[in-house]
Short mmCIF file of C-alpha atoms in Angstrom, two decimals:
data_model
loop_
_atom_site.label_atom_id
_atom_site.label_comp_id
_atom_site.label_asym_id
_atom_site.label_seq_id
_atom_site.Cartn_x
_atom_site.Cartn_y
_atom_site.Cartn_z
CA UNK A 30 -0.76 4.41 -10.34
CA UNK A 31 -4.09 6.18 -10.19
CA UNK A 32 -4.58 8.29 -7.08
CA UNK A 33 -8.22 7.18 -6.96
CA UNK A 34 -6.98 3.86 -5.59
CA UNK A 35 -4.71 5.32 -2.95
CA UNK A 36 -6.99 5.60 0.08
CA UNK A 37 -9.00 2.41 -0.58
CA UNK A 38 -5.70 0.62 -1.07
CA UNK A 39 -4.41 1.93 2.26
CA UNK A 40 -7.51 0.72 4.09
CA UNK A 41 -7.67 -2.69 2.39
CA UNK A 42 -3.98 -3.51 2.74
CA UNK A 43 -3.96 -2.54 6.39
CA UNK A 44 -7.02 -4.57 7.41
CA UNK A 45 -4.97 -7.74 7.77
CA UNK A 46 -2.50 -5.92 9.98
CA UNK A 47 -5.16 -5.73 12.68
CA UNK A 48 -5.41 -9.48 13.02
CA UNK A 49 -2.94 -9.52 15.88
CA UNK A 50 -1.45 -7.14 18.37
CA UNK A 51 1.39 -9.47 19.31
CA UNK A 52 4.60 -8.21 20.79
CA UNK A 53 6.83 -9.24 17.91
CA UNK A 54 9.10 -6.35 16.99
CA UNK A 55 8.80 -5.25 13.39
CA UNK A 56 12.32 -4.81 11.97
CA UNK A 57 10.99 -1.99 9.83
CA UNK A 58 9.94 -0.12 12.98
CA UNK A 59 12.97 -0.11 15.32
CA UNK A 60 11.85 3.20 16.86
CA UNK A 61 8.43 1.93 17.86
CA UNK A 62 8.41 3.32 21.44
CA UNK A 63 9.12 6.83 20.16
CA UNK A 64 6.77 6.41 17.22
CA UNK A 65 3.90 5.28 19.43
CA UNK A 66 4.41 8.29 21.68
CA UNK A 67 4.46 10.65 18.71
CA UNK A 68 1.39 8.94 17.28
CA UNK A 69 -0.48 9.59 20.53
CA UNK A 70 0.59 13.23 20.40
CA UNK A 71 -0.59 13.66 16.82
CA UNK A 72 -3.84 11.85 17.59
CA UNK A 73 -4.51 14.14 20.55
CA UNK A 74 -3.88 17.25 18.41
CA UNK A 75 -6.14 15.86 15.70
CA UNK A 76 -9.01 15.13 18.08
CA UNK A 77 -8.68 18.48 19.83
CA UNK A 78 -8.24 20.75 16.80
CA UNK A 79 -8.08 19.34 13.31
CA UNK A 80 -10.93 16.83 13.32
CA UNK A 81 -13.54 19.24 14.77
CA UNK A 82 -12.51 21.89 12.24
CA UNK A 83 -12.74 19.36 9.40
CA UNK A 84 -16.17 18.22 10.56
CA UNK A 85 -17.39 21.79 10.73
CA UNK A 86 -15.95 22.54 7.29
CA UNK A 87 -17.61 19.45 5.86
CA UNK A 88 -20.95 20.47 7.35
CA UNK A 89 -20.92 24.14 6.36
CA UNK A 90 -19.25 23.98 2.96
CA UNK A 91 -21.55 22.79 0.15
CA UNK A 92 -20.43 19.78 -1.84
CA UNK A 93 -19.63 21.73 -5.00
CA UNK A 94 -17.48 24.11 -2.93
CA UNK A 95 -15.53 21.26 -1.35
CA UNK A 96 -15.04 19.72 -4.77
CA UNK A 97 -13.66 22.96 -6.20
CA UNK A 98 -11.21 23.38 -3.31
CA UNK A 99 -10.03 19.79 -3.69
CA UNK A 100 -9.63 20.26 -7.44
CA UNK A 101 -7.54 23.41 -6.93
CA UNK A 102 -4.99 21.71 -4.68
CA UNK A 103 -5.05 18.59 -6.81
CA UNK A 104 -4.05 20.70 -9.80
CA UNK A 105 -1.12 22.13 -7.83
CA UNK A 106 -0.08 18.58 -6.95
CA UNK A 107 -0.07 17.62 -10.61
CA UNK A 108 2.79 20.05 -11.22
CA UNK A 109 5.04 18.16 -8.80
CA UNK A 110 3.71 14.85 -10.10
CA UNK A 111 4.78 15.80 -13.63
CA UNK A 112 8.27 16.74 -12.44
CA UNK A 113 8.68 13.43 -10.63
CA UNK A 114 7.34 11.59 -13.69
CA UNK A 115 10.24 13.00 -15.67
CA UNK A 116 12.77 12.17 -12.93
CA UNK A 117 11.53 8.57 -13.08
CA UNK A 118 11.69 8.48 -16.90
CA UNK A 119 7.92 8.00 -17.13
CA UNK A 120 7.63 10.28 -20.11
CA UNK A 121 4.25 9.06 -21.35
CA UNK A 122 2.79 9.57 -17.89
CA UNK A 123 4.51 12.96 -17.65
CA UNK A 124 2.85 14.03 -20.90
CA UNK A 125 -0.55 12.99 -19.57
CA UNK A 126 -0.08 14.72 -16.21
CA UNK A 127 1.35 17.82 -17.85
CA UNK A 128 -1.66 17.98 -20.13
CA UNK A 129 -3.93 17.79 -17.08
CA UNK A 130 -2.15 20.79 -15.56
CA UNK A 131 -2.39 22.76 -18.80
CA UNK A 132 -6.10 22.15 -19.37
CA UNK A 133 -7.19 22.49 -15.74
CA UNK A 134 -5.12 25.64 -15.18
CA UNK A 135 -6.61 27.36 -18.22
CA UNK A 136 -10.03 25.99 -19.14
CA UNK A 137 -10.56 24.83 -15.56
CA UNK A 138 -9.90 28.28 -14.09
CA UNK A 139 -6.72 27.56 -12.08
CA UNK A 140 -7.88 24.02 -11.42
CA UNK A 141 -11.13 24.76 -9.65
CA UNK A 142 -12.85 22.71 -12.35
CA UNK A 143 -11.43 19.35 -13.39
CA UNK A 144 -12.01 19.62 -17.13
CA UNK A 145 -9.30 17.02 -17.80
CA UNK A 146 -11.07 14.29 -15.84
CA UNK A 147 -10.77 11.89 -18.78
CA UNK A 148 -7.00 11.78 -18.20
CA UNK A 149 -5.87 9.52 -15.37
CA UNK A 150 -4.51 11.27 -12.31
CA UNK A 151 -1.32 9.78 -10.89
CA UNK A 152 0.43 9.97 -7.56
CA UNK A 153 4.17 10.56 -7.70
CA UNK A 154 6.40 12.36 -5.21
CA UNK A 155 10.10 12.74 -4.53
CA UNK A 156 10.05 9.89 -2.02
CA UNK A 157 8.91 7.59 -4.83
CA UNK A 158 11.57 9.06 -7.10
CA UNK A 159 14.25 8.18 -4.54
CA UNK A 160 12.82 4.67 -4.38
CA UNK A 161 12.87 4.44 -8.17
CA UNK A 162 16.59 5.17 -8.11
CA UNK A 163 17.27 2.47 -5.54
CA UNK A 164 17.20 4.36 -2.25
CA UNK A 165 15.84 2.09 0.49
CA UNK A 166 12.93 3.21 2.65
CA UNK A 167 14.83 3.14 5.93
CA UNK A 168 13.07 2.83 9.28
CA UNK A 169 9.47 3.82 9.81
CA UNK A 170 9.07 7.10 11.67
CA UNK A 171 6.11 9.17 12.86
CA UNK A 172 6.75 12.89 12.40
CA UNK A 173 5.06 15.48 14.61
CA UNK A 174 2.01 16.90 12.80
CA UNK A 175 2.95 15.17 9.51
CA UNK A 176 2.27 11.62 10.64
CA UNK A 177 3.66 8.35 9.25
CA UNK A 178 6.72 8.40 7.04
CA UNK A 179 9.91 6.48 6.39
CA UNK A 180 13.33 8.09 6.53
CA UNK A 181 13.39 8.19 2.73
CA UNK A 182 9.91 9.70 2.52
CA UNK A 183 10.85 12.28 5.15
CA UNK A 184 13.60 13.59 2.88
CA UNK A 185 11.17 13.44 -0.02
CA UNK A 186 8.67 15.49 1.96
CA UNK A 187 11.25 18.23 2.50
CA UNK A 188 12.07 18.39 -1.22
CA UNK A 189 8.41 18.39 -2.26
CA UNK A 190 7.65 21.14 0.26
CA UNK A 191 10.38 23.38 -1.11
CA UNK A 192 9.31 22.66 -4.69
CA UNK A 193 5.63 23.35 -4.04
CA UNK A 194 4.14 26.10 -6.24
CA UNK A 195 2.57 27.57 -3.10
CA UNK A 196 6.04 28.69 -1.98
CA UNK A 197 6.20 30.98 -5.00
CA UNK A 198 3.51 33.18 -3.44
CA UNK A 199 5.24 36.22 -1.96
CA UNK A 200 2.43 37.06 0.47
CA UNK A 201 3.13 35.11 3.66
CA UNK A 202 -0.43 35.45 5.05
CA UNK A 203 -1.94 34.18 1.80
CA UNK A 204 0.56 31.34 1.65
CA UNK A 205 -0.26 30.28 5.20
CA UNK A 206 -3.98 30.45 4.47
CA UNK A 207 -3.47 28.08 1.58
CA UNK A 208 -1.51 25.67 3.79
CA UNK A 209 -4.26 25.68 6.41
CA UNK A 210 -7.04 25.29 3.83
CA UNK A 211 -5.25 22.40 2.21
CA UNK A 212 -4.77 20.65 5.55
CA UNK A 213 -8.45 21.01 6.43
CA UNK A 214 -9.51 19.85 2.97
CA UNK A 215 -7.29 16.77 3.22
CA UNK A 216 -8.53 15.94 6.72
CA UNK A 217 -12.15 16.28 5.61
CA UNK A 218 -11.54 13.73 2.88
CA UNK A 219 -10.32 11.23 5.48
CA UNK A 220 -13.36 11.39 7.75
CA UNK A 221 -15.11 8.48 6.04
CA UNK A 222 -11.95 6.35 6.04
CA UNK A 223 -11.61 6.95 9.76
CA UNK A 224 -14.88 5.09 10.32
CA UNK A 225 -13.33 1.98 8.79
CA UNK A 226 -10.25 2.47 10.96
CA UNK A 227 -12.30 2.72 14.14
CA UNK A 228 -14.33 -0.38 13.33
CA UNK A 229 -11.48 -2.60 12.14
CA UNK A 230 -8.39 -1.62 14.11
CA UNK A 231 -7.56 -3.50 17.28
CA UNK A 232 -4.32 -1.53 17.37
CA UNK A 233 -4.66 1.75 15.49
CA UNK A 234 -0.92 2.38 15.48
CA UNK A 235 -0.17 -1.00 13.91
CA UNK A 236 -3.03 -0.56 11.46
CA UNK A 237 -1.69 2.78 10.20
CA UNK A 238 1.94 1.68 10.19
CA UNK A 239 1.41 -1.51 8.20
CA UNK A 240 -1.02 0.18 5.85
CA UNK A 241 1.35 3.06 5.18
CA UNK A 242 4.35 0.81 4.50
CA UNK A 243 2.33 -1.41 2.17
CA UNK A 244 0.82 1.55 0.37
CA UNK A 245 4.19 3.19 -0.22
CA UNK A 246 5.72 -0.03 -1.47
CA UNK A 247 2.83 -0.47 -3.88
CA UNK A 248 3.28 3.09 -5.16
CA UNK A 249 7.02 2.57 -5.69
CA UNK A 250 6.26 -0.41 -7.93
CA UNK A 251 3.28 1.27 -9.62
CA UNK A 252 0.81 -1.13 -8.07
CA UNK A 253 2.75 -4.32 -8.89
CA UNK A 254 5.24 -4.92 -6.06
CA UNK A 255 7.10 -8.24 -5.94
CA UNK A 256 5.83 -10.63 -3.32
CA UNK A 257 7.94 -10.53 -0.19
CA UNK A 258 9.15 -13.81 1.26
CA UNK A 259 9.16 -13.75 5.04
CA UNK A 260 11.45 -15.62 7.40
CA UNK A 261 8.68 -17.86 8.71
CA UNK A 262 7.95 -19.03 5.16
CA UNK A 263 11.62 -19.91 4.66
CA UNK A 264 11.68 -21.85 7.94
CA UNK A 265 8.56 -23.73 6.88
CA UNK A 266 10.24 -24.73 3.61
CA UNK A 267 13.30 -26.02 5.48
CA UNK A 268 11.29 -28.05 8.00
CA UNK A 269 9.27 -29.74 5.28
CA UNK A 270 12.07 -30.68 2.93
CA UNK A 271 14.49 -33.56 3.06
CA UNK A 272 18.22 -33.00 2.32
CA UNK A 273 17.46 -33.77 -1.31
CA UNK A 274 15.03 -30.87 -1.41
CA UNK A 275 11.84 -32.90 -1.72
CA UNK A 276 8.94 -32.86 0.72
CA UNK A 277 9.20 -35.78 3.10
CA UNK A 278 6.32 -38.18 2.61
CA UNK A 279 4.37 -35.59 0.66
CA UNK A 280 3.66 -33.70 3.90
CA UNK A 281 1.96 -30.34 3.82
CA UNK A 282 4.04 -27.30 4.87
CA UNK A 283 3.97 -26.60 8.60
CA UNK A 284 2.00 -23.45 9.38
CA UNK A 285 3.83 -21.25 11.85
CA UNK A 286 2.54 -18.27 13.79
CA UNK A 287 3.03 -15.12 11.76
CA UNK A 288 3.26 -11.52 13.00
CA UNK A 289 0.40 -9.37 11.79
CA UNK A 290 2.78 -7.17 9.83
CA UNK A 291 3.92 -10.20 7.84
CA UNK A 292 0.41 -11.24 6.91
CA UNK A 293 -0.30 -8.24 4.73
CA UNK A 294 -0.01 -9.15 1.10
CA UNK A 295 1.98 -6.92 -1.16
CA UNK A 296 -0.23 -7.57 -4.14
CA UNK A 297 -2.55 -4.78 -5.35
CA UNK A 298 -6.28 -5.11 -4.93
CA UNK A 299 -8.01 -7.08 -7.62
CA UNK A 300 -4.93 -9.07 -8.61
CA UNK A 301 -4.23 -12.61 -7.56
CA UNK A 302 -1.22 -13.42 -5.46
CA UNK A 303 1.34 -15.49 -7.39
CA UNK A 304 1.38 -19.01 -6.02
CA UNK A 305 4.51 -21.00 -5.43
CA UNK A 306 5.08 -24.60 -6.51
CA UNK A 307 2.35 -27.02 -5.53
CA UNK A 308 3.56 -28.82 -2.42
CA UNK A 309 0.45 -30.94 -1.97
CA UNK A 310 0.65 -34.72 -2.08
CA UNK A 311 1.22 -35.83 -5.69
CA UNK A 312 -1.74 -37.55 -7.27
CA UNK A 313 -1.38 -41.32 -7.54
CA UNK A 314 -0.51 -42.39 -11.07
CA UNK A 315 -2.82 -45.11 -12.33
CA UNK A 316 -0.95 -48.12 -13.68
CA UNK A 317 -1.78 -49.12 -17.26
CA UNK A 318 -4.18 -52.00 -17.71
CA UNK A 319 -2.49 -55.26 -18.64
CA UNK A 320 -2.36 -55.84 -22.39
CA UNK A 321 -3.20 -59.07 -24.18
CA UNK A 322 0.47 -59.86 -24.55
CA UNK A 323 1.02 -59.89 -20.78
CA UNK A 324 0.50 -63.26 -19.05
CA UNK A 325 -2.52 -63.39 -16.80
CA UNK A 326 -2.05 -64.14 -13.12
CA UNK A 327 -2.41 -67.82 -12.20
CA UNK A 328 -5.85 -68.63 -10.85
CA UNK A 329 -6.34 -71.25 -8.14
CA UNK A 330 -7.72 -74.48 -9.62
CA UNK A 331 -11.06 -75.74 -8.45
CA UNK A 332 -10.18 -79.38 -9.39
CA UNK A 333 -9.07 -81.66 -6.56
CA UNK A 334 -5.43 -82.58 -6.56
CA UNK A 335 -4.64 -85.96 -8.12
#
């Protein structure tokens, strides 16, 4: 899946999650009290330190400079992406991503220039690799400083961190400078998305949680996740069907109240959601017109009875 769609996908998928702030517990978020507390901590750190630094960086650094920094770290990411491509048996994609690394690292001067822009950039990590091999996501968790994850993605984050090319740099000060620069560059890229978050989110925590879970699920299935069937949909089917399995009297399905987290579609942007069987009232079948061979109905006689 192209990384160009990642952040717009996160915002669009999460918008529906803001429709309600009801108290229904999300089974994917059993640690919600802790997670909300950690979210508040991360948000406070961001507002006090990271966001002001990112805003200053975005103001002072010229656009071409910001683009070069982003390209450099993007090229480093492509190395891990290529490795995870292979681990997921996506060999054609691995060849494309490996070619990007080769061209951008040489002709693009260590990736500062994206000379391989004609080749699609993909987003793969070890968390997705674990999902490819059948490892479930586990509960949602908010990590200090690192933000939203699942248990599976937390393990993937550890593996990706140890496998990062930056760790090969022997100079600790230089390595730390790269970590800080990357963090600021990433945060600067999210400033515009934050405006959408502020305007749309009734509950920022729910917005981010639902958006993250939907985004990760979409990435696992390369943008084509199967449509989840929720418990309220199953209950609606049961209430509207007779023991024989048919809708009683052609009634429409009963609409039940749905938690906000269940309203978010799992379909990627720009694709229609598969529809189930049509449960609307069947159209009335018109009877065939009587043929000449059929006897006509008796008409009342206008002659007086004899």
